[in-house]
Amino acid sequence: MTREERAREYFLQGYNCAQAVALAFADLTGIDEETLARLASPFGGGMGRMREVCGAVSGMLMIEGLLRGYSDPKATDEKRETYARVQDLATRFRAECGSIICRELLAGPADSAPAPTERTPAFYQKRPCASLVALAAKILDESLGK
């Protein structure tokens, strides 16, 4: 199963967008799935359903940081390299979807109440989220393979 397929499957199991992408890369992080799911949990729904940065993008960038980020606050070159990779990942996602903002990707009024939307067949039919998590996983997987 590809990471793209894994991310889609995690989303279809009920994980939010950020969790689905992050969990698709769990085997590379050295972090157990429960901890990784907890870490990514606030970023679903465009950051706590505020419809800001897409959770799939947030999950993609979290894994980028875990795998290739920096930890030394004085590491100027590493910061620049990390930010360049982040910008490249976001640009690639935006080029495919037109935006990295949840409310824009949902294309219409999006409920931002804190209660999660019930996952019904109608939810999956009208929301692009399963495709977005798959795309984010594919973009990151390609980037990591370089």
PDB file of N, CA and C in Angstrom, residues 49-119:
ATOM      1  N   ARG A  49     -10.928  23.156  13.392  1.00  0.00           N
ATOM      2  CA  ARG A  49     -12.135  23.510  12.630  1.00  0.00           C
ATOM      3  C   ARG A  49     -12.297  25.021  12.456  1.00  0.00           C
ATOM      4  N   MET A  50     -11.195  25.763  12.508  1.00  0.00           N
ATOM      5  CA  MET A  50     -11.270  27.197  12.229  1.00  0.00           C
ATOM      6  C   MET A  50     -11.169  27.460  10.723  1.00  0.00           C
ATOM      7  N   ARG A  51     -10.913  26.396   9.955  1.00  0.00           N
ATOM      8  CA  ARG A  51     -10.865  26.465   8.491  1.00  0.00           C
ATOM      9  C   ARG A  51      -9.719  27.336   7.983  1.00  0.00           C
ATOM     10  N   GLU A  52      -8.591  27.266   8.679  1.00  0.00           N
ATOM     11  CA  GLU A  52      -7.398  27.999   8.270  1.00  0.00           C
ATOM     12  C   GLU A  52      -6.540  27.074   7.405  1.00  0.00           C
ATOM     13  N   VAL A  53      -5.277  26.857   7.731  1.00  0.00           N
ATOM     14  CA  VAL A  53      -4.421  25.994   6.910  1.00  0.00           C
ATOM     15  C   VAL A  53      -4.979  24.574   6.931  1.00  0.00           C
ATOM     16  N   CYS A  54      -5.125  24.000   5.748  1.00  0.00           N
ATOM     17  CA  CYS A  54      -5.659  22.645   5.580  1.00  0.00           C
ATOM     18  C   CYS A  54      -4.902  21.658   6.473  1.00  0.00           C
ATOM     19  N   GLY A  55      -5.649  20.796   7.144  1.00  0.00           N
ATOM     20  CA  GLY A  55      -5.031  19.796   8.002  1.00  0.00           C
ATOM     21  C   GLY A  55      -4.098  18.870   7.256  1.00  0.00           C
ATOM     22  N   ALA A  56      -4.401  18.554   6.000  1.00  0.00           N
ATOM     23  CA  ALA A  56      -3.517  17.697   5.209  1.00  0.00           C
ATOM     24  C   ALA A  56      -2.159  18.369   5.026  1.00  0.00           C
ATOM     25  N   VAL A  57      -2.169  19.671   4.800  1.00  0.00           N
ATOM     26  CA  VAL A  57      -0.922  20.432   4.664  1.00  0.00           C
ATOM     27  C   VAL A  57      -0.190  20.463   5.998  1.00  0.00           C
ATOM     28  N   SER A  58      -0.918  20.708   7.073  1.00  0.00           N
ATOM     29  CA  SER A  58      -0.290  20.728   8.398  1.00  0.00           C
ATOM     30  C   SER A  58       0.355  19.387   8.713  1.00  0.00           C
ATOM     31  N   GLY A  59      -0.343  18.297   8.434  1.00  0.00           N
ATOM     32  CA  GLY A  59       0.215  16.964   8.670  1.00  0.00           C
ATOM     33  C   GLY A  59       1.472  16.726   7.842  1.00  0.00           C
ATOM     34  N   MET A  60       1.424  17.145   6.596  1.00  0.00           N
ATOM     35  CA  MET A  60       2.572  17.005   5.703  1.00  0.00           C
ATOM     36  C   MET A  60       3.781  17.764   6.262  1.00  0.00           C
ATOM     37  N   LEU A  61       3.543  18.984   6.738  1.00  0.00           N
ATOM     38  CA  LEU A  61       4.641  19.804   7.248  1.00  0.00           C
ATOM     39  C   LEU A  61       5.148  19.314   8.601  1.00  0.00           C
ATOM     40  N   MET A  62       4.259  18.746   9.413  1.00  0.00           N
ATOM     41  CA  MET A  62       4.699  18.168  10.683  1.00  0.00           C
ATOM     42  C   MET A  62       5.686  17.032  10.440  1.00  0.00           C
ATOM     43  N   ILE A  63       5.361  16.180   9.483  1.00  0.00           N
ATOM     44  CA  ILE A  63       6.250  15.053   9.182  1.00  0.00           C
ATOM     45  C   ILE A  63       7.545  15.548   8.553  1.00  0.00           C
ATOM     46  N   GLU A  64       7.460  16.543   7.697  1.00  0.00           N
ATOM     47  CA  GLU A  64       8.675  17.146   7.137  1.00  0.00           C
ATOM     48  C   GLU A  64       9.586  17.595   8.268  1.00  0.00           C
ATOM     49  N   GLY A  65       9.026  18.271   9.258  1.00  0.00           N
ATOM     50  CA  GLY A  65       9.820  18.740  10.388  1.00  0.00           C
ATOM     51  C   GLY A  65      10.396  17.602  11.212  1.00  0.00           C
ATOM     52  N   LEU A  66       9.600  16.589  11.457  1.00  0.00           N
ATOM     53  CA  LEU A  66      10.095  15.451  12.236  1.00  0.00           C
ATOM     54  C   LEU A  66      11.243  14.746  11.528  1.00  0.00           C
ATOM     55  N   LEU A  67      11.154  14.631  10.220  1.00  0.00           N
ATOM     56  CA  LEU A  67      12.153  13.866   9.478  1.00  0.00           C
ATOM     57  C   LEU A  67      13.364  14.679   9.041  1.00  0.00           C
ATOM     58  N   ARG A  68      13.141  15.966   8.731  1.00  0.00           N
ATOM     59  CA  ARG A  68      14.258  16.745   8.183  1.00  0.00           C
ATOM     60  C   ARG A  68      14.365  18.146   8.774  1.00  0.00           C
ATOM     61  N   GLY A  69      13.687  18.387   9.871  1.00  0.00           N
ATOM     62  CA  GLY A  69      13.711  19.713  10.482  1.00  0.00           C
ATOM     63  C   GLY A  69      14.980  19.953  11.274  1.00  0.00           C
ATOM     64  N   TYR A  70      15.058  21.113  11.879  1.00  0.00           N
ATOM     65  CA  TYR A  70      16.221  21.493  12.679  1.00  0.00           C
ATOM     66  C   TYR A  70      15.799  21.625  14.137  1.00  0.00           C
ATOM     67  N   SER A  71      16.774  21.551  15.027  1.00  0.00           N
ATOM     68  CA  SER A  71      16.471  21.720  16.445  1.00  0.00           C
ATOM     69  C   SER A  71      17.348  22.791  17.098  1.00  0.00           C
ATOM     70  N   ASP A  72      18.424  23.163  16.467  1.00  0.00           N
ATOM     71  CA  ASP A  72      19.319  24.183  17.006  1.00  0.00           C
ATOM     72  C   ASP A  72      18.787  25.561  16.618  1.00  0.00           C
ATOM     73  N   PRO A  73      18.410  26.399  17.579  1.00  0.00           N
ATOM     74  CA  PRO A  73      17.828  27.699  17.247  1.00  0.00           C
ATOM     75  C   PRO A  73      18.793  28.627  16.512  1.00  0.00           C
ATOM     76  N   LYS A  74      20.066  28.310  16.537  1.00  0.00           N
ATOM     77  CA  LYS A  74      21.060  29.145  15.854  1.00  0.00           C
ATOM     78  C   LYS A  74      21.462  28.572  14.497  1.00  0.00           C
ATOM     79  N   ALA A  75      20.805  27.533  14.069  1.00  0.00           N
ATOM     80  CA  ALA A  75      21.159  26.841  12.823  1.00  0.00           C
ATOM     81  C   ALA A  75      20.550  27.561  11.620  1.00  0.00           C
ATOM     82  N   THR A  76      21.133  28.679  11.247  1.00  0.00           N
ATOM     83  CA  THR A  76      20.586  29.527  10.187  1.00  0.00           C
ATOM     84  C   THR A  76      20.457  28.793   8.858  1.00  0.00           C
ATOM     85  N   ASP A  77      21.476  28.063   8.460  1.00  0.00           N
ATOM     86  CA  ASP A  77      21.424  27.338   7.184  1.00  0.00           C
ATOM     87  C   ASP A  77      20.332  26.276   7.212  1.00  0.00           C
ATOM     88  N   GLU A  78      20.221  25.553   8.321  1.00  0.00           N
ATOM     89  CA  GLU A  78      19.204  24.509   8.438  1.00  0.00           C
ATOM     90  C   GLU A  78      17.793  25.109   8.433  1.00  0.00           C
ATOM     91  N   LYS A  79      17.637  26.260   9.076  1.00  0.00           N
ATOM     92  CA  LYS A  79      16.333  26.939   9.053  1.00  0.00           C
ATOM     93  C   LYS A  79      15.959  27.299   7.626  1.00  0.00           C
ATOM     94  N   ARG A  80      16.915  27.899   6.916  1.00  0.00           N
ATOM     95  CA  ARG A  80      16.664  28.304   5.530  1.00  0.00           C
ATOM     96  C   ARG A  80      16.297  27.088   4.672  1.00  0.00           C
ATOM     97  N   GLU A  81      17.025  25.996   4.837  1.00  0.00           N
ATOM     98  CA  GLU A  81      16.743  24.779   4.069  1.00  0.00           C
ATOM     99  C   GLU A  81      15.365  24.213   4.416  1.00  0.00           C
ATOM    100  N   THR A  82      15.031  24.213   5.704  1.00  0.00           N
ATOM    101  CA  THR A  82      13.713  23.715   6.128  1.00  0.00           C
ATOM    102  C   THR A  82      12.609  24.584   5.545  1.00  0.00           C
ATOM    103  N   TYR A  83      12.741  25.886   5.669  1.00  0.00           N
ATOM    104  CA  TYR A  83      11.708  26.791   5.157  1.00  0.00           C
ATOM    105  C   TYR A  83      11.580  26.681   3.645  1.00  0.00           C
ATOM    106  N   ALA A  84      12.685  26.458   2.952  1.00  0.00           N
ATOM    107  CA  ALA A  84      12.625  26.277   1.493  1.00  0.00           C
ATOM    108  C   ALA A  84      11.849  25.011   1.150  1.00  0.00           C
ATOM    109  N   ARG A  85      12.085  23.926   1.897  1.00  0.00           N
ATOM    110  CA  ARG A  85      11.338  22.686   1.638  1.00  0.00           C
ATOM    111  C   ARG A  85       9.857  22.869   1.967  1.00  0.00           C
ATOM    112  N   VAL A  86       9.557  23.555   3.072  1.00  0.00           N
ATOM    113  CA  VAL A  86       8.163  23.825   3.443  1.00  0.00           C
ATOM    114  C   VAL A  86       7.470  24.618   2.343  1.00  0.00           C
ATOM    115  N   GLN A  87       8.128  25.659   1.865  1.00  0.00           N
ATOM    116  CA  GLN A  87       7.533  26.474   0.803  1.00  0.00           C
ATOM    117  C   GLN A  87       7.333  25.666  -0.469  1.00  0.00           C
ATOM    118  N   ASP A  88       8.280  24.788  -0.787  1.00  0.00           N
ATOM    119  CA  ASP A  88       8.132  23.941  -1.968  1.00  0.00           C
ATOM    120  C   ASP A  88       6.942  22.992  -1.820  1.00  0.00           C
ATOM    121  N   LEU A  89       6.817  22.353  -0.665  1.00  0.00           N
ATOM    122  CA  LEU A  89       5.698  21.440  -0.427  1.00  0.00           C
ATOM    123  C   LEU A  89       4.368  22.176  -0.533  1.00  0.00           C
ATOM    124  N   ALA A  90       4.272  23.331   0.102  1.00  0.00           N
ATOM    125  CA  ALA A  90       3.028  24.112   0.063  1.00  0.00           C
ATOM    126  C   ALA A  90       2.730  24.592  -1.352  1.00  0.00           C
ATOM    127  N   THR A  91       3.751  25.005  -2.081  1.00  0.00           N
ATOM    128  CA  THR A  91       3.561  25.460  -3.461  1.00  0.00           C
ATOM    129  C   THR A  91       3.053  24.326  -4.338  1.00  0.00           C
ATOM    130  N   ARG A  92       3.600  23.149  -4.148  1.00  0.00           N
ATOM    131  CA  ARG A  92       3.148  21.987  -4.936  1.00  0.00           C
ATOM    132  C   ARG A  92       1.692  21.643  -4.628  1.00  0.00           C
ATOM    133  N   PHE A  93       1.320  21.681  -3.358  1.00  0.00           N
ATOM    134  CA  PHE A  93      -0.066  21.414  -2.967  1.00  0.00           C
ATOM    135  C   PHE A  93      -0.987  22.489  -3.555  1.00  0.00           C
ATOM    136  N   ARG A  94      -0.599  23.737  -3.417  1.00  0.00           N
ATOM    137  CA  ARG A  94      -1.402  24.857  -3.926  1.00  0.00           C
ATOM    138  C   ARG A  94      -1.558  24.763  -5.451  1.00  0.00           C
ATOM    139  N   ALA A  95      -0.509  24.358  -6.141  1.00  0.00           N
ATOM    140  CA  ALA A  95      -0.568  24.239  -7.602  1.00  0.00           C
ATOM    141  C   ALA A  95      -1.602  23.196  -8.030  1.00  0.00           C
ATOM    142  N   GLU A  96      -1.752  22.154  -7.248  1.00  0.00           N
ATOM    143  CA  GLU A  96      -2.730  21.094  -7.562  1.00  0.00           C
ATOM    144  C   GLU A  96      -4.152  21.479  -7.169  1.00  0.00           C
ATOM    145  N   CYS A  97      -4.283  22.224  -6.064  1.00  0.00           N
ATOM    146  CA  CYS A  97      -5.610  22.457  -5.474  1.00  0.00           C
ATOM    147  C   CYS A  97      -6.090  23.904  -5.529  1.00  0.00           C
ATOM    148  N   GLY A  98      -5.186  24.823  -5.771  1.00  0.00           N
ATOM    149  CA  GLY A  98      -5.563  26.228  -5.821  1.00  0.00           C
ATOM    150  C   GLY A  98      -5.410  26.975  -4.508  1.00  0.00           C
ATOM    151  N   SER A  99      -5.178  26.252  -3.433  1.00  0.00           N
ATOM    152  CA  SER A  99      -5.074  26.886  -2.119  1.00  0.00           C
ATOM    153  C   SER A  99      -4.498  25.901  -1.123  1.00  0.00           C
ATOM    154  N   ILE A 100      -4.049  26.421   0.024  1.00  0.00           N
ATOM    155  CA  ILE A 100      -3.708  25.568   1.168  1.00  0.00           C
ATOM    156  C   ILE A 100      -4.636  25.893   2.343  1.00  0.00           C
ATOM    157  N   ILE A 101      -5.660  26.701   2.091  1.00  0.00           N
ATOM    158  CA  ILE A 101      -6.593  27.142   3.130  1.00  0.00           C
ATOM    159  C   ILE A 101      -7.848  26.262   3.099  1.00  0.00           C
ATOM    160  N   CYS A 102      -8.176  25.678   4.228  1.00  0.00           N
ATOM    161  CA  CYS A 102      -9.294  24.739   4.348  1.00  0.00           C
ATOM    162  C   CYS A 102     -10.590  25.305   3.790  1.00  0.00           C
ATOM    163  N   ARG A 103     -10.995  26.487   4.232  1.00  0.00           N
ATOM    164  CA  ARG A 103     -12.295  27.027   3.816  1.00  0.00           C
ATOM    165  C   ARG A 103     -12.352  27.257   2.304  1.00  0.00           C
ATOM    166  N   GLU A 104     -11.219  27.569   1.693  1.00  0.00           N
ATOM    167  CA  GLU A 104     -11.176  27.748   0.240  1.00  0.00           C
ATOM    168  C   GLU A 104     -11.241  26.402  -0.468  1.00  0.00           C
ATOM    169  N   LEU A 105     -10.606  25.394   0.092  1.00  0.00           N
ATOM    170  CA  LEU A 105     -10.635  24.058  -0.495  1.00  0.00           C
ATOM    171  C   LEU A 105     -12.016  23.425  -0.396  1.00  0.00           C
ATOM    172  N   LEU A 106     -12.755  23.778   0.646  1.00  0.00           N
ATOM    173  CA  LEU A 106     -14.110  23.244   0.811  1.00  0.00           C
ATOM    174  C   LEU A 106     -15.094  23.946  -0.119  1.00  0.00           C
ATOM    175  N   ALA A 107     -14.696  25.074  -0.685  1.00  0.00           N
ATOM    176  CA  ALA A 107     -15.472  25.789  -1.698  1.00  0.00           C
ATOM    177  C   ALA A 107     -16.920  26.014  -1.294  1.00  0.00           C
ATOM    178  N   GLY A 108     -17.099  26.793  -0.307  1.00  0.00           N
ATOM    179  CA  GLY A 108     -18.448  27.120   0.134  1.00  0.00           C
ATOM    180  C   GLY A 108     -18.451  27.390   1.613  1.00  0.00           C
ATOM    181  N   PRO A 109     -19.593  27.721   2.151  1.00  0.00           N
ATOM    182  CA  PRO A 109     -19.649  27.982   3.585  1.00  0.00           C
ATOM    183  C   PRO A 109     -19.253  26.727   4.362  1.00  0.00           C
ATOM    184  N   ALA A 110     -18.325  26.898   5.235  1.00  0.00           N
ATOM    185  CA  ALA A 110     -17.847  25.769   6.028  1.00  0.00           C
ATOM    186  C   ALA A 110     -18.140  26.030   7.490  1.00  0.00           C
ATOM    187  N   ASP A 111     -18.784  25.091   8.100  1.00  0.00           N
ATOM    188  CA  ASP A 111     -19.098  25.171   9.520  1.00  0.00           C
ATOM    189  C   ASP A 111     -17.801  25.157  10.312  1.00  0.00           C
ATOM    190  N   SER A 112     -17.637  26.122  11.186  1.00  0.00           N
ATOM    191  CA  SER A 112     -16.426  26.166  12.004  1.00  0.00           C
ATOM    192  C   SER A 112     -16.725  25.932  13.483  1.00  0.00           C
ATOM    193  N   ALA A 113     -17.929  25.464  13.787  1.00  0.00           N
ATOM    194  CA  ALA A 113     -18.246  25.124  15.178  1.00  0.00           C
ATOM    195  C   ALA A 113     -17.305  24.012  15.636  1.00  0.00           C
ATOM    196  N   PRO A 114     -16.972  23.966  16.918  1.00  0.00           N
ATOM    197  CA  PRO A 114     -16.002  22.975  17.376  1.00  0.00           C
ATOM    198  C   PRO A 114     -16.457  21.520  17.253  1.00  0.00           C
ATOM    199  N   ALA A 115     -17.757  21.271  17.172  1.00  0.00           N
ATOM    200  CA  ALA A 115     -18.228  19.887  17.072  1.00  0.00           C
ATOM    201  C   ALA A 115     -17.858  19.304  15.704  1.00  0.00           C
ATOM    202  N   PRO A 116     -17.229  18.134  15.689  1.00  0.00           N
ATOM    203  CA  PRO A 116     -16.848  17.539  14.411  1.00  0.00           C
ATOM    204  C   PRO A 116     -18.071  17.161  13.573  1.00  0.00           C
ATOM    205  N   THR A 117     -17.890  17.222  12.272  1.00  0.00           N
ATOM    206  CA  THR A 117     -18.948  16.835  11.344  1.00  0.00           C
ATOM    207  C   THR A 117     -19.091  15.315  11.353  1.00  0.00           C
ATOM    208  N   GLU A 118     -20.324  14.846  11.383  1.00  0.00           N
ATOM    209  CA  GLU A 118     -20.559  13.412  11.355  1.00  0.00           C
ATOM    210  C   GLU A 118     -20.080  12.835  10.030  1.00  0.00           C
ATOM    211  N   ARG A 119     -19.364  11.728  10.099  1.00  0.00           N
ATOM    212  CA  ARG A 119     -18.818  11.085   8.904  1.00  0.00           C
ATOM    213  C   ARG A 119     -19.864  10.143   8.301  1.00  0.00           C
TER     214      ARG A 119
END
